[in-house]
């Protein structure tokens, strides 16, 4: 059995949620609350020398053996 992985450069994530939308469309995942293959967590805002800033952390599905998000 093979498992997939994805590498994301966290410094380039702007929190646009394009990855979550693309995943939902590609894998035809339902939009039921609590059942998603990936998500984006927003932390902040924090005060920086350039103003307010947010940090975004995309979370990815680990492709479990019996996922609840896929029939």
PDB file of C-alpha atoms in Angstrom:
ATOM      1  CA  UNK A   1       0.000   0.000   0.000  1.00  0.00           C
ATOM      2  CA  UNK A   2       1.400   3.397  -0.900  1.00  0.00           C
ATOM      3  CA  UNK A   3       0.861   6.630   1.020  1.00  0.00           C
ATOM      4  CA  UNK A   4       0.990  10.118  -0.403  1.00  0.00           C
ATOM      5  CA  UNK A   5       2.750  13.113   1.089  1.00  0.00           C
ATOM      6  CA  UNK A   6       2.800  16.825   0.351  1.00  0.00           C
ATOM      7  CA  UNK A   7       5.469  19.381   1.182  1.00  0.00           C
ATOM      8  CA  UNK A   8       4.340  22.961   1.789  1.00  0.00           C
ATOM      9  CA  UNK A   9       6.530  26.019   2.234  1.00  0.00           C
ATOM     10  CA  UNK A  10       4.884  27.664   5.262  1.00  0.00           C
ATOM     11  CA  UNK A  11       6.572  30.974   4.489  1.00  0.00           C
ATOM     12  CA  UNK A  12       4.557  31.234   1.261  1.00  0.00           C
ATOM     13  CA  UNK A  13       1.119  30.327   2.634  1.00  0.00           C
ATOM     14  CA  UNK A  14      -1.165  33.388   2.590  1.00  0.00           C
ATOM     15  CA  UNK A  15      -4.272  31.649   3.887  1.00  0.00           C
ATOM     16  CA  UNK A  16      -6.201  31.731   0.596  1.00  0.00           C
ATOM     17  CA  UNK A  17      -7.707  28.228   1.106  1.00  0.00           C
ATOM     18  CA  UNK A  18      -7.089  27.318  -2.553  1.00  0.00           C
ATOM     19  CA  UNK A  19      -5.584  24.018  -1.366  1.00  0.00           C
ATOM     20  CA  UNK A  20      -8.734  23.093   0.568  1.00  0.00           C
ATOM     21  CA  UNK A  21     -11.006  23.967  -2.350  1.00  0.00           C
ATOM     22  CA  UNK A  22      -8.854  22.066  -4.857  1.00  0.00           C
ATOM     23  CA  UNK A  23      -8.724  18.997  -2.603  1.00  0.00           C
ATOM     24  CA  UNK A  24     -12.482  19.023  -2.104  1.00  0.00           C
ATOM     25  CA  UNK A  25     -13.061  19.300  -5.868  1.00  0.00           C
ATOM     26  CA  UNK A  26     -10.454  16.693  -6.852  1.00  0.00           C
ATOM     27  CA  UNK A  27     -11.496  14.036  -4.352  1.00  0.00           C
ATOM     28  CA  UNK A  28     -15.219  14.908  -4.235  1.00  0.00           C
ATOM     29  CA  UNK A  29     -15.147  15.220  -0.448  1.00  0.00           C
ATOM     30  CA  UNK A  30     -18.352  16.240   1.285  1.00  0.00           C
ATOM     31  CA  UNK A  31     -18.463  19.568   3.096  1.00  0.00           C
ATOM     32  CA  UNK A  32     -19.949  18.156   6.288  1.00  0.00           C
ATOM     33  CA  UNK A  33     -18.692  19.930   9.421  1.00  0.00           C
ATOM     34  CA  UNK A  34     -15.703  18.174  10.937  1.00  0.00           C
ATOM     35  CA  UNK A  35     -14.921  16.069   7.854  1.00  0.00           C
ATOM     36  CA  UNK A  36     -12.223  17.667   5.761  1.00  0.00           C
ATOM     37  CA  UNK A  37      -9.034  16.362   4.220  1.00  0.00           C
ATOM     38  CA  UNK A  38      -7.176  19.603   4.811  1.00  0.00           C
ATOM     39  CA  UNK A  39      -7.612  22.933   6.531  1.00  0.00           C
ATOM     40  CA  UNK A  40      -5.846  26.237   7.186  1.00  0.00           C
ATOM     41  CA  UNK A  41      -5.384  27.476  10.742  1.00  0.00           C
ATOM     42  CA  UNK A  42      -4.895  31.222  11.200  1.00  0.00           C
ATOM     43  CA  UNK A  43      -2.831  32.497  14.129  1.00  0.00           C
ATOM     44  CA  UNK A  44      -2.558  36.142  15.062  1.00  0.00           C
ATOM     45  CA  UNK A  45      -2.610  38.947  14.504  1.00  0.00           C
ATOM     46  CA  UNK A  46       0.800  39.833  15.835  1.00  0.00           C
ATOM     47  CA  UNK A  47       2.440  43.225  15.836  1.00  0.00           C
ATOM     48  CA  UNK A  48       5.542  43.343  13.629  1.00  0.00           C
ATOM     49  CA  UNK A  49       7.791  46.232  12.537  1.00  0.00           C
ATOM     50  CA  UNK A  50       5.719  46.302   9.323  1.00  0.00           C
ATOM     51  CA  UNK A  51       2.290  46.311  11.013  1.00  0.00           C
ATOM     52  CA  UNK A  52      -0.091  43.499  11.898  1.00  0.00           C
ATOM     53  CA  UNK A  53       0.687  40.028  10.626  1.00  0.00           C
ATOM     54  CA  UNK A  54      -1.034  36.644  10.597  1.00  0.00           C
ATOM     55  CA  UNK A  55       0.590  33.230  10.410  1.00  0.00           C
ATOM     56  CA  UNK A  56      -1.158  30.470   8.472  1.00  0.00           C
ATOM     57  CA  UNK A  57      -0.621  26.762   9.027  1.00  0.00           C
ATOM     58  CA  UNK A  58      -2.133  24.401   6.466  1.00  0.00           C
ATOM     59  CA  UNK A  59      -3.068  21.050   7.942  1.00  0.00           C
ATOM     60  CA  UNK A  60      -3.154  18.051   5.657  1.00  0.00           C
ATOM     61  CA  UNK A  61      -4.940  14.747   5.696  1.00  0.00           C
ATOM     62  CA  UNK A  62      -2.781  11.762   6.550  1.00  0.00           C
ATOM     63  CA  UNK A  63      -4.767   9.481   4.203  1.00  0.00           C
ATOM     64  CA  UNK A  64      -5.808   7.087   6.929  1.00  0.00           C
ATOM     65  CA  UNK A  65      -6.810   3.514   6.091  1.00  0.00           C
ATOM     66  CA  UNK A  66     -10.529   4.098   6.727  1.00  0.00           C
ATOM     67  CA  UNK A  67     -11.209   7.839   6.261  1.00  0.00           C
ATOM     68  CA  UNK A  68     -14.531   9.201   7.527  1.00  0.00           C
ATOM     69  CA  UNK A  69     -14.512  11.956   4.864  1.00  0.00           C
ATOM     70  CA  UNK A  70     -14.794   9.489   1.943  1.00  0.00           C
ATOM     71  CA  UNK A  71     -17.548   6.936   1.486  1.00  0.00           C
TER      72      UNK A  71
END
